[in-house]
mmCIF file of C-alpha atoms and ligand atoms in Angstrom:
data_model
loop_
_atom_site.group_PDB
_atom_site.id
_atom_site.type_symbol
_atom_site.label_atom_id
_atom_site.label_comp_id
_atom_site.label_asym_id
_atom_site.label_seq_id
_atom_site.Cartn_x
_atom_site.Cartn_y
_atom_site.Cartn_z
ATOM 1 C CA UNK A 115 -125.833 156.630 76.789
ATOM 2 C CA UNK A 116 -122.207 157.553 78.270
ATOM 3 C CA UNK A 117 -122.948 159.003 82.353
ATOM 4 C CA UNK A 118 -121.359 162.191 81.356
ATOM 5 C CA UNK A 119 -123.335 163.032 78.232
ATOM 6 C CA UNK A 120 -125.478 165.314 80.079
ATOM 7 C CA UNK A 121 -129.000 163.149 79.803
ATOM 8 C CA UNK A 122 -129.565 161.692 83.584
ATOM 9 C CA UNK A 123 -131.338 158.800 83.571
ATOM 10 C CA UNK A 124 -134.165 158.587 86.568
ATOM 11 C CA UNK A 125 -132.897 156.999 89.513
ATOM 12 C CA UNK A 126 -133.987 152.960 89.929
ATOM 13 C CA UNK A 127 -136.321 151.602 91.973
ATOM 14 C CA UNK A 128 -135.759 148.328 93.049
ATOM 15 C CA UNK A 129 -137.441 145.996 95.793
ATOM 16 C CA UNK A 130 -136.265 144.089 99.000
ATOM 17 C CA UNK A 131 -138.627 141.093 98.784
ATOM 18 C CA UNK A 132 -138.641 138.450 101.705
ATOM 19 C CA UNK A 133 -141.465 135.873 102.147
ATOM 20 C CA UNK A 134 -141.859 135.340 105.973
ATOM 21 C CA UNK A 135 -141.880 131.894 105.599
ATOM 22 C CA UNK A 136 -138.917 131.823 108.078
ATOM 23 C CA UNK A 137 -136.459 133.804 110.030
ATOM 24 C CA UNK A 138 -133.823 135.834 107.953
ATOM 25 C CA UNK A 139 -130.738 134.214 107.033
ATOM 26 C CA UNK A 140 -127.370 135.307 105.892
ATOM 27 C CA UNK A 141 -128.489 134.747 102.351
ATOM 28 C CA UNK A 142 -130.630 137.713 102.642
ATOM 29 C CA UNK A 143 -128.527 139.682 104.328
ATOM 30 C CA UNK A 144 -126.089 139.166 101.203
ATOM 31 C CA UNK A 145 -129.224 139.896 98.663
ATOM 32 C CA UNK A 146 -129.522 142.971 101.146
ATOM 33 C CA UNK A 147 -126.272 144.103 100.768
ATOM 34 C CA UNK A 148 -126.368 144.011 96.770
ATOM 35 C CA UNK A 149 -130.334 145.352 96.935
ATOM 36 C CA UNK A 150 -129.303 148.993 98.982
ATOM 37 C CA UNK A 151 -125.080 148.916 97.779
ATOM 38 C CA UNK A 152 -126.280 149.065 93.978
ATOM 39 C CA UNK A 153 -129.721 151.044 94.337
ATOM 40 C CA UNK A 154 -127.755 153.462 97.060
ATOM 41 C CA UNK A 155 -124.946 154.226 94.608
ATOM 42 C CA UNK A 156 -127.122 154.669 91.685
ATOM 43 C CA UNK A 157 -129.105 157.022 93.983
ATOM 44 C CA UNK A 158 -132.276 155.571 93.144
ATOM 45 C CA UNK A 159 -134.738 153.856 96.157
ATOM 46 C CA UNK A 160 -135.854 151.195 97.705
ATOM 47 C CA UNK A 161 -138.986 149.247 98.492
ATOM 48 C CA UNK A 162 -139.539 146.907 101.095
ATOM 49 C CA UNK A 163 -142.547 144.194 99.857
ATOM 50 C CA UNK A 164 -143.358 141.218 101.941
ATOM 51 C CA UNK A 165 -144.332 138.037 99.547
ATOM 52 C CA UNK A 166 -146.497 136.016 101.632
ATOM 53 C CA UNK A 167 -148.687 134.698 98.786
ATOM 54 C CA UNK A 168 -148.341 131.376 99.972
ATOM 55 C CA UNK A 169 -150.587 131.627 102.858
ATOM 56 C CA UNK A 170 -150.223 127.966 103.829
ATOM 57 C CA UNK A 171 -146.426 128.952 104.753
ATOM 58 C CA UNK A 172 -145.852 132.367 105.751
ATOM 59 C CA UNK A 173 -146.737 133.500 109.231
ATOM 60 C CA UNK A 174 -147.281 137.286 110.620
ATOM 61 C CA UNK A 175 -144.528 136.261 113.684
ATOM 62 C CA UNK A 176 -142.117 135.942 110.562
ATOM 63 C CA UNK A 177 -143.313 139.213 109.157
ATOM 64 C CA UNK A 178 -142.619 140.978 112.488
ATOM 65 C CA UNK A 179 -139.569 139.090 113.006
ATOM 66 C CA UNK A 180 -137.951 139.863 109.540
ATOM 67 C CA UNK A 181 -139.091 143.493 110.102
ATOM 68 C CA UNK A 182 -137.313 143.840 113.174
ATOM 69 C CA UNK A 183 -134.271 141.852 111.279
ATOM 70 C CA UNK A 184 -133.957 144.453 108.975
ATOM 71 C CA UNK A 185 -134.353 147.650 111.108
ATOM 72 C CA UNK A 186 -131.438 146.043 113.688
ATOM 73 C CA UNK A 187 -128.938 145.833 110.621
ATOM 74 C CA UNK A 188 -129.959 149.195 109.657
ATOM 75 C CA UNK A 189 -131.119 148.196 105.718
ATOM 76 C CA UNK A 190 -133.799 151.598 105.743
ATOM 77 C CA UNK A 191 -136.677 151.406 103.069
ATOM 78 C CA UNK A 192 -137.530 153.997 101.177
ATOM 79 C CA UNK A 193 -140.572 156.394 101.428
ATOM 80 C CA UNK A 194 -143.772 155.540 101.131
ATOM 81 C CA UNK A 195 -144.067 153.888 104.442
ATOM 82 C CA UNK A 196 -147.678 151.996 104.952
ATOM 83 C CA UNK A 197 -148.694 152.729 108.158
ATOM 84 C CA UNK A 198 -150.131 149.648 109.131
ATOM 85 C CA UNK A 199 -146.525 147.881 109.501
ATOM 86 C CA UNK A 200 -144.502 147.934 112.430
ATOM 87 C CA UNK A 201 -141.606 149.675 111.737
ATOM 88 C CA UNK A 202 -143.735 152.018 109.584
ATOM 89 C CA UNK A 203 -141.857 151.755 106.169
ATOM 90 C CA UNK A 204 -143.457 148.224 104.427
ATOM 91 C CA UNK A 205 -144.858 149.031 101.122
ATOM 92 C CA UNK A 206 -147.397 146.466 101.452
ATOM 93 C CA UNK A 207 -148.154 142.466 101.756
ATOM 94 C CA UNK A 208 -149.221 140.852 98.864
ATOM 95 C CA UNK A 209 -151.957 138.786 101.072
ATOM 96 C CA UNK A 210 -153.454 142.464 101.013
ATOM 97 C CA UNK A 211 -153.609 142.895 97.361
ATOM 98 C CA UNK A 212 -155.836 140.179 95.924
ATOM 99 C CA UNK A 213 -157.850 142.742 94.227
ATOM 100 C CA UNK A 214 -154.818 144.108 92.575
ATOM 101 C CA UNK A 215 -154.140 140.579 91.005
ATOM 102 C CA UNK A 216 -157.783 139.705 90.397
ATOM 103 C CA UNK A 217 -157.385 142.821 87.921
ATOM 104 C CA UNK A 218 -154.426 141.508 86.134
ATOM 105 C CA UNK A 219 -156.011 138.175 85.772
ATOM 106 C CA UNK A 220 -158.810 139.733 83.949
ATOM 107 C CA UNK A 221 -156.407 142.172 81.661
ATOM 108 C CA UNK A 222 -155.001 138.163 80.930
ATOM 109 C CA UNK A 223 -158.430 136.609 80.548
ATOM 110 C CA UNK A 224 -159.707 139.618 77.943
ATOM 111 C CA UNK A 225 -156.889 138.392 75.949
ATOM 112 C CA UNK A 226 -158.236 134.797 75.750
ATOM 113 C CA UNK A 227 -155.106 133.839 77.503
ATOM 114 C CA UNK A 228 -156.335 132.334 80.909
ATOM 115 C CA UNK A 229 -157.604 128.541 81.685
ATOM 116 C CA UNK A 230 -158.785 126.017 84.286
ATOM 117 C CA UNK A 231 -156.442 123.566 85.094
ATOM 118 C CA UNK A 232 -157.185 120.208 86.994
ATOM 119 C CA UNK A 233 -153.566 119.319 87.481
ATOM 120 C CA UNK A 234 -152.016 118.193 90.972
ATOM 121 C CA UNK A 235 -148.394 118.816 90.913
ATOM 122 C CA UNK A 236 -147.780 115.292 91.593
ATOM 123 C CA UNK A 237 -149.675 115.165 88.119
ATOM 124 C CA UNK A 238 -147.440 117.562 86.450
ATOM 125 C CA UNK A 239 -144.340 115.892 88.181
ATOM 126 C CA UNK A 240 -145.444 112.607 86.603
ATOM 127 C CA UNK A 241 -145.278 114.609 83.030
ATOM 128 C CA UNK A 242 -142.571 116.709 83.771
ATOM 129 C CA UNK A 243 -139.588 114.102 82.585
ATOM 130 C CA UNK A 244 -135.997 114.611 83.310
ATOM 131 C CA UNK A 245 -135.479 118.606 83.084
ATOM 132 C CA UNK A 246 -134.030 120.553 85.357
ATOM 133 C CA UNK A 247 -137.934 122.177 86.608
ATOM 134 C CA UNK A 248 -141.482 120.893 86.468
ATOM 135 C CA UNK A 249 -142.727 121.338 83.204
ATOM 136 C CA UNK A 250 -146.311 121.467 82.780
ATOM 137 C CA UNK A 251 -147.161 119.521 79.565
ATOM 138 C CA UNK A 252 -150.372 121.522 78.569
ATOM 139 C CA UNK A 253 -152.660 118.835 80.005
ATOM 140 C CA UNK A 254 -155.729 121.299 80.677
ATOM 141 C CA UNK A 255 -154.658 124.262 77.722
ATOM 142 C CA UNK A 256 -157.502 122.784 75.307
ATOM 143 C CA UNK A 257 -160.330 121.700 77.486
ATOM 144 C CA UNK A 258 -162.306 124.849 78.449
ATOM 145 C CA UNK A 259 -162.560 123.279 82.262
ATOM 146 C CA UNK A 260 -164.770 125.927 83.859
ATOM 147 C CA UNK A 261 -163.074 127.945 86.368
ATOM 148 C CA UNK A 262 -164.387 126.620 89.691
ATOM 149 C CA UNK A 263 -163.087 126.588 93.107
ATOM 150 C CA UNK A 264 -160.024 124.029 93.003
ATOM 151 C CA UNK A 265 -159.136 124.177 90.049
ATOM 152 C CA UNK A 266 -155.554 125.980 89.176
ATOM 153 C CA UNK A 267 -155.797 128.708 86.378
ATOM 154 C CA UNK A 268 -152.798 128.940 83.894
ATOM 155 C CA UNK A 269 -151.794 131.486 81.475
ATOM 156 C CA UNK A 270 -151.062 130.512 78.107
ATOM 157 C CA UNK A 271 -147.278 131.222 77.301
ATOM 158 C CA UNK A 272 -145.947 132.269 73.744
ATOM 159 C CA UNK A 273 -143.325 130.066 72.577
ATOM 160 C CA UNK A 274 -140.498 132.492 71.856
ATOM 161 C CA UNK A 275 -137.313 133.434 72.988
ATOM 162 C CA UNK A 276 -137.200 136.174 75.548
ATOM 163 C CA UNK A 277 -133.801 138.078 75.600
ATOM 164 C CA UNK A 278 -132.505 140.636 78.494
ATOM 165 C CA UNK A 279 -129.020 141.671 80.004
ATOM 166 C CA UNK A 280 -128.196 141.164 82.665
ATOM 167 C CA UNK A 281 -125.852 143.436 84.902
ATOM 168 C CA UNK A 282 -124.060 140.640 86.259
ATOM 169 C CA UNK A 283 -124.022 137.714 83.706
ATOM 170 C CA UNK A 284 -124.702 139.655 80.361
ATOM 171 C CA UNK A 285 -126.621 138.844 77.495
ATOM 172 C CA UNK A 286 -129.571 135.872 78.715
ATOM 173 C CA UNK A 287 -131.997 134.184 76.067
ATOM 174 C CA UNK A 288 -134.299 131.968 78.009
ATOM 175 C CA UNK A 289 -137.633 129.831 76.335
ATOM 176 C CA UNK A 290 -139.997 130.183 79.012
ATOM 177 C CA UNK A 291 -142.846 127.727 77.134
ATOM 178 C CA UNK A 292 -139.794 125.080 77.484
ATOM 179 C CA UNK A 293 -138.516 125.247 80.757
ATOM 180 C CA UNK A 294 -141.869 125.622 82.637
ATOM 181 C CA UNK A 295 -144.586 125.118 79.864
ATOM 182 C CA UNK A 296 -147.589 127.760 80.935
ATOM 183 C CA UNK A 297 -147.463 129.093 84.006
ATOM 184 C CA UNK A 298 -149.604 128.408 86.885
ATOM 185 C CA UNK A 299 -150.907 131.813 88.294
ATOM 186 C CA UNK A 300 -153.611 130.495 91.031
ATOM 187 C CA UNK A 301 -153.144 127.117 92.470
ATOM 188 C CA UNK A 302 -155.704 124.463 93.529
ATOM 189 C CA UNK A 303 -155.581 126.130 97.023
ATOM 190 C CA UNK A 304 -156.058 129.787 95.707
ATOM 191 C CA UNK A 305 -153.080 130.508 96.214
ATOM 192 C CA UNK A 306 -151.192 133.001 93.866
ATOM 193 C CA UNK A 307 -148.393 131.859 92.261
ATOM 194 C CA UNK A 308 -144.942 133.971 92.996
ATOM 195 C CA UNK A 309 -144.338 134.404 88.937
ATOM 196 C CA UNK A 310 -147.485 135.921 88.864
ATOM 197 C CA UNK A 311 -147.568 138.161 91.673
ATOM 198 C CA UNK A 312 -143.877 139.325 91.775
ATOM 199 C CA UNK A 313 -144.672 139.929 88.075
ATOM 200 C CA UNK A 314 -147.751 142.233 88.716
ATOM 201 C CA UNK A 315 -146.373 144.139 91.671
ATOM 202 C CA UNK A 316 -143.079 144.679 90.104
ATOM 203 C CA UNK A 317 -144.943 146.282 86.829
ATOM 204 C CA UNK A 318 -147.765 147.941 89.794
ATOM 205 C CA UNK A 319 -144.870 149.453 91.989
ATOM 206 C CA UNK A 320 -142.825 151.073 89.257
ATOM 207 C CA UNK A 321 -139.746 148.644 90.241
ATOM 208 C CA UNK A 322 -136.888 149.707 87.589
ATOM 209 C CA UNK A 323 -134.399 147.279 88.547
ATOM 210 C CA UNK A 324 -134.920 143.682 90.284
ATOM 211 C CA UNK A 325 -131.861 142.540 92.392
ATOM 212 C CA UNK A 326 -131.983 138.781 93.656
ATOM 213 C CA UNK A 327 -130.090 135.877 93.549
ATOM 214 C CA UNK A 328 -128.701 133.534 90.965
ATOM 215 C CA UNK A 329 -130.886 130.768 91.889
ATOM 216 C CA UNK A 330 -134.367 133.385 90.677
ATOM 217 C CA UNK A 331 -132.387 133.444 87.143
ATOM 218 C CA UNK A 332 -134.285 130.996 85.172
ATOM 219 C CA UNK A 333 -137.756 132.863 86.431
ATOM 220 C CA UNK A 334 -136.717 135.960 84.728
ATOM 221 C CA UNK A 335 -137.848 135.350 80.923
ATOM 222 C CA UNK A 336 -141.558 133.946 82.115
ATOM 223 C CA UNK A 337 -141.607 137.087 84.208
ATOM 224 C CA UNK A 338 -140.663 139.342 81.269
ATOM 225 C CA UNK A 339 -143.315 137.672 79.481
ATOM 226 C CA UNK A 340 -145.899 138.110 82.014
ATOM 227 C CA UNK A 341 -144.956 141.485 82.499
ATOM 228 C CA UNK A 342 -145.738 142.210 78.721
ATOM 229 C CA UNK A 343 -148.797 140.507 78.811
ATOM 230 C CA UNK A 344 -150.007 142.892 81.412
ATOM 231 C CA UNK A 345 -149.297 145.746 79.072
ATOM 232 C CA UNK A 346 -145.929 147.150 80.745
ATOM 233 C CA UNK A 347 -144.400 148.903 78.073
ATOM 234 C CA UNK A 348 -140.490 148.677 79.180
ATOM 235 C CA UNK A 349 -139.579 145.765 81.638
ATOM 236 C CA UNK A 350 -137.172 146.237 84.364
ATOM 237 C CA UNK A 351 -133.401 145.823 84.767
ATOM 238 C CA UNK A 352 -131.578 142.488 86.421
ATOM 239 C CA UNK A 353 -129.352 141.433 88.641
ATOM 240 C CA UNK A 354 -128.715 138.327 89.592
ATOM 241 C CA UNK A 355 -126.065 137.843 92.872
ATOM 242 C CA UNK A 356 -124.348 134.514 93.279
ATOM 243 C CA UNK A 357 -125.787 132.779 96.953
ATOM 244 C CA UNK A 358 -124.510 131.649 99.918
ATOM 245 C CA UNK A 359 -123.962 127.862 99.442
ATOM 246 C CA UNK A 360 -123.672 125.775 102.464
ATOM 247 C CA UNK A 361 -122.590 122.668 100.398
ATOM 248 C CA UNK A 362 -121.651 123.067 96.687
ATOM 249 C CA UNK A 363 -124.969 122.459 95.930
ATOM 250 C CA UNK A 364 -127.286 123.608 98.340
ATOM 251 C CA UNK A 365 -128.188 127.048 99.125
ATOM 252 C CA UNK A 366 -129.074 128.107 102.933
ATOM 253 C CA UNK A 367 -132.577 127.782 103.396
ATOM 254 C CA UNK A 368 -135.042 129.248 105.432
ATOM 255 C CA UNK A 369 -137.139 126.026 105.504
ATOM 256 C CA UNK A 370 -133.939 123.928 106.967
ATOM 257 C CA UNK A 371 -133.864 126.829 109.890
ATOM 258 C CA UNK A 372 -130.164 127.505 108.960
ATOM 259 C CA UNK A 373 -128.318 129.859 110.948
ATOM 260 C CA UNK A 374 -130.670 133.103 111.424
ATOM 261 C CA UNK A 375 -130.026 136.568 111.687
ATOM 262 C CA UNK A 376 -131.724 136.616 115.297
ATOM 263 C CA UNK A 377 -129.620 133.671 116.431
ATOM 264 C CA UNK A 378 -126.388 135.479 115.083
ATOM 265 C CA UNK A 379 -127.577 138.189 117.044
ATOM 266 C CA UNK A 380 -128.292 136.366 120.328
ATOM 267 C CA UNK A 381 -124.728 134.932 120.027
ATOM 268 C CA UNK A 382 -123.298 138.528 120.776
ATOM 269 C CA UNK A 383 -122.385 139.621 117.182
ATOM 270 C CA UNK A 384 -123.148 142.783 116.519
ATOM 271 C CA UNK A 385 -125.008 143.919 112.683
ATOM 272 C CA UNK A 386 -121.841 145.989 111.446
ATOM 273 C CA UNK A 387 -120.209 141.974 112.017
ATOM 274 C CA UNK A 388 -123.006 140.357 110.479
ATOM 275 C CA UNK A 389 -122.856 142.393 107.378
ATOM 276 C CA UNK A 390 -119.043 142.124 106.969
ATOM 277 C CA UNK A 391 -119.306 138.127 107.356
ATOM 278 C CA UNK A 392 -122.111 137.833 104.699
ATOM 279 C CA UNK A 393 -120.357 140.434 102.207
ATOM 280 C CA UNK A 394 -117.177 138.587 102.644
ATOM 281 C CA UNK A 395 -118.893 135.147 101.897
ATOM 282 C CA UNK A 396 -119.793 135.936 98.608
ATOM 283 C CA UNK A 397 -116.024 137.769 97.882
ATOM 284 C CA UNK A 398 -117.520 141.264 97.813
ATOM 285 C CA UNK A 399 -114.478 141.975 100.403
ATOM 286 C CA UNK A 400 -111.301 140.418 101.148
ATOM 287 C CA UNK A 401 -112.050 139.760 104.543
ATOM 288 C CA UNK A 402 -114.097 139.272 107.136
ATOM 289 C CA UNK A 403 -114.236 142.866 108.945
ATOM 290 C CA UNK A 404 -116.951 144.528 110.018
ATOM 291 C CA UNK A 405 -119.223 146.605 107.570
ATOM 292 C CA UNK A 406 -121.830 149.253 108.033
ATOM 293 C CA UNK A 407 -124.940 149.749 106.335
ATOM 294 C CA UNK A 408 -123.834 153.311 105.114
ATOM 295 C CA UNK A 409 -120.832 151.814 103.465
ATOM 296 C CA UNK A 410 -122.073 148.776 101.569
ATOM 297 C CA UNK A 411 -123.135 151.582 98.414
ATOM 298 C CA UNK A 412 -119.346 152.343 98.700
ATOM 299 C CA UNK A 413 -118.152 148.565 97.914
ATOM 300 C CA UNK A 414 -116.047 149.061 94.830
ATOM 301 C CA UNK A 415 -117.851 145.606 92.808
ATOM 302 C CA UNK A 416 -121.196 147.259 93.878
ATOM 303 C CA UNK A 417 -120.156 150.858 92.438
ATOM 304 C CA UNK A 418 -118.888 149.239 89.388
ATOM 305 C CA UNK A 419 -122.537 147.391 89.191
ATOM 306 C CA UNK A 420 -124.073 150.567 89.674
ATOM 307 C CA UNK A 421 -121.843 152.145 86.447
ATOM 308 C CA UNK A 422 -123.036 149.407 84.392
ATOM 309 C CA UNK A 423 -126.560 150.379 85.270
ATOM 310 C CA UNK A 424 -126.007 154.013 84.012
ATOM 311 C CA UNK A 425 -123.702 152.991 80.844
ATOM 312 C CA UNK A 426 -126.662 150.472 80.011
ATOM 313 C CA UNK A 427 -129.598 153.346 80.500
ATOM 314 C CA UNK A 428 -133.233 151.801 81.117
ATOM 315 C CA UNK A 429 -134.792 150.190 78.330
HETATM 316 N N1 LIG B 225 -139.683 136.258 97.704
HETATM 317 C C1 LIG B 225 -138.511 135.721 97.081
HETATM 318 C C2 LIG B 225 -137.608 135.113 98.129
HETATM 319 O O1 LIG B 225 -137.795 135.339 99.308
HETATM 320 C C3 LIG B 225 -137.733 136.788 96.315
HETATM 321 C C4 LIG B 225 -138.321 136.971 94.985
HETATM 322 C C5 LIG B 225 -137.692 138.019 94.075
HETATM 323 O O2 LIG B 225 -136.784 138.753 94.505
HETATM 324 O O3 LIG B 225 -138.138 138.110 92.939
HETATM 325 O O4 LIG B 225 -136.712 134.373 97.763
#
């Protein structure tokens, strides 16, 4: 579909997803950049979700703190606000939505996809072998373990090739049964499993287009999967942004409490100077100059992202 054939395609929806499981670093403020730049200049929306399924790690002080992150660099979600936040414009924590993924787990178990697993991940380490991830070798998948209180539950993946383009690297083909083997959707703790739940509240919150960083790439087939599974009839778009390294091969981390937003801040720098630092770190400018909110949807790489989007047309 060619943007000037008169058919407009509705605007994307995409999602700004932190887990406060730490203070904000500058590799979210570059996944910010590409999440309102691209969604901003394909004049679609944005929603602000906070993933603090792990509930062993994340922390409300994070929650407020990454809230008040975001409002002092001026990245603005989009309407509908949930009250409850501070700051007013949260579109909900997924430690408020058990009920929501309770649900999908049953649309999963009426499908005679869904089973107790006794498994440590020290277990499933032990399994795993060389690759790349922890595989899980299907240890549990024909036992029929009752689902009790710590036990994990699993979902039973097909084992076929899922396909998707995307905007940044082109044409993907991942094996999701390979890499991970079936995925884990509750822990041993009762925890929910990020695949799961980003899965459920992309499908639940109408996300169109799922912008994140290269390092999320390998999750995308099992989420496509998951996503079908659940009955969403068209999956989203994706994006995947390279990341702020701090060595060649290690990413900043919120976990190693690498430099912060708030401690950039306390230094004296100011959030246009913050945003022009991470922007130029991963080459979307030349140079390090200072960069406004309002003018990261005007960052030519991000407007050419944001053409691709409407040449490509949802699926
Ligand atoms: N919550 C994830 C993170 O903080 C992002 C997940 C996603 O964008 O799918 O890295």
């Amino acid at each position: 579909m060619s943007p000037d054939s008169g058919f407009r395609l509705p605007p994307p929806v995409t999602r700004f997803a932190p887990a406060p499981t730490g203070r904000l670093h500058l590799g979210h403020v570059v996944n910010a950049i590409y999440v309102w730049g691209v969604t901003k200049a394909a004049g679609g929306s944005v929603l602000l979700r906070v993933e603090d399924h792990d509930r062993q790690r994340s922390r409300r002080e994070y929650e407020q703190a990454l809230l008040e992150d975001l409002e002092w660099l001026g990245f603005v979600p989009d309407d509908p606000p949930v009250a409850a936040f501070r700051g007013g414009r949260c579109h909900g924590r997924q430690s408020d939505r058990g009920a929501l993924y309770e649900s999908a787990l049953n649309v999963l178990r009426r499908a005679g996809r869904v089973y107790a697993c006794d498994c440590s991940r020290a277990d499933v380490f032990r399994a795993s072998g060389e690759g790349a991830e922890l595989r899980y070798p299907g240890t549990c998948r024909e036992l029929q373990l009752p689902e009790v209180p710590g036990r994990g539950v699993r979902v039973r993946l097909d084992n076929g090739v899922e396909r998707f383009d995307d905007l940044r690297h082109g044409p993907q083909a991942q094996r999701p049964l390979d890499q991970c083997g079936d995925l884990l959707v509750r822990d041993r703790d009762g925890n929910w499993t990020y695949q799961f739940v980003a899965s459920v509240d992309d499908f639940d919150q109408g996300v169109t287009l799922v912008i994140r960083g290269d390092d999320l790439l390998a999750s995308t087939g099992r989420q496509l999967q998951v996503a079908r599974l659940l009955g969403r009839p068209s999956p989203p778009r994706f994006l995947h942004h390279s990341l702020v390294m701090k060595s060649p091969t290690q990413k900043l981390s919120k976990a190693d409490g690498d430099t912060s937003v708030g401690d950039l801040r306390a230094s004296g720098l100011t959030a246009t100077e913050v945003i022009g630092c991470a922007a130029s770190l991963v080459g979307l400018t030349d140079r390090e100059a200072s960069l406004a909110t309002a003018d990261v949807a005007h960052l030519p790489p991000l407007v050419r992202l944001a053409s691709t989007l409407s040449a490509l047309g949802r699926v």
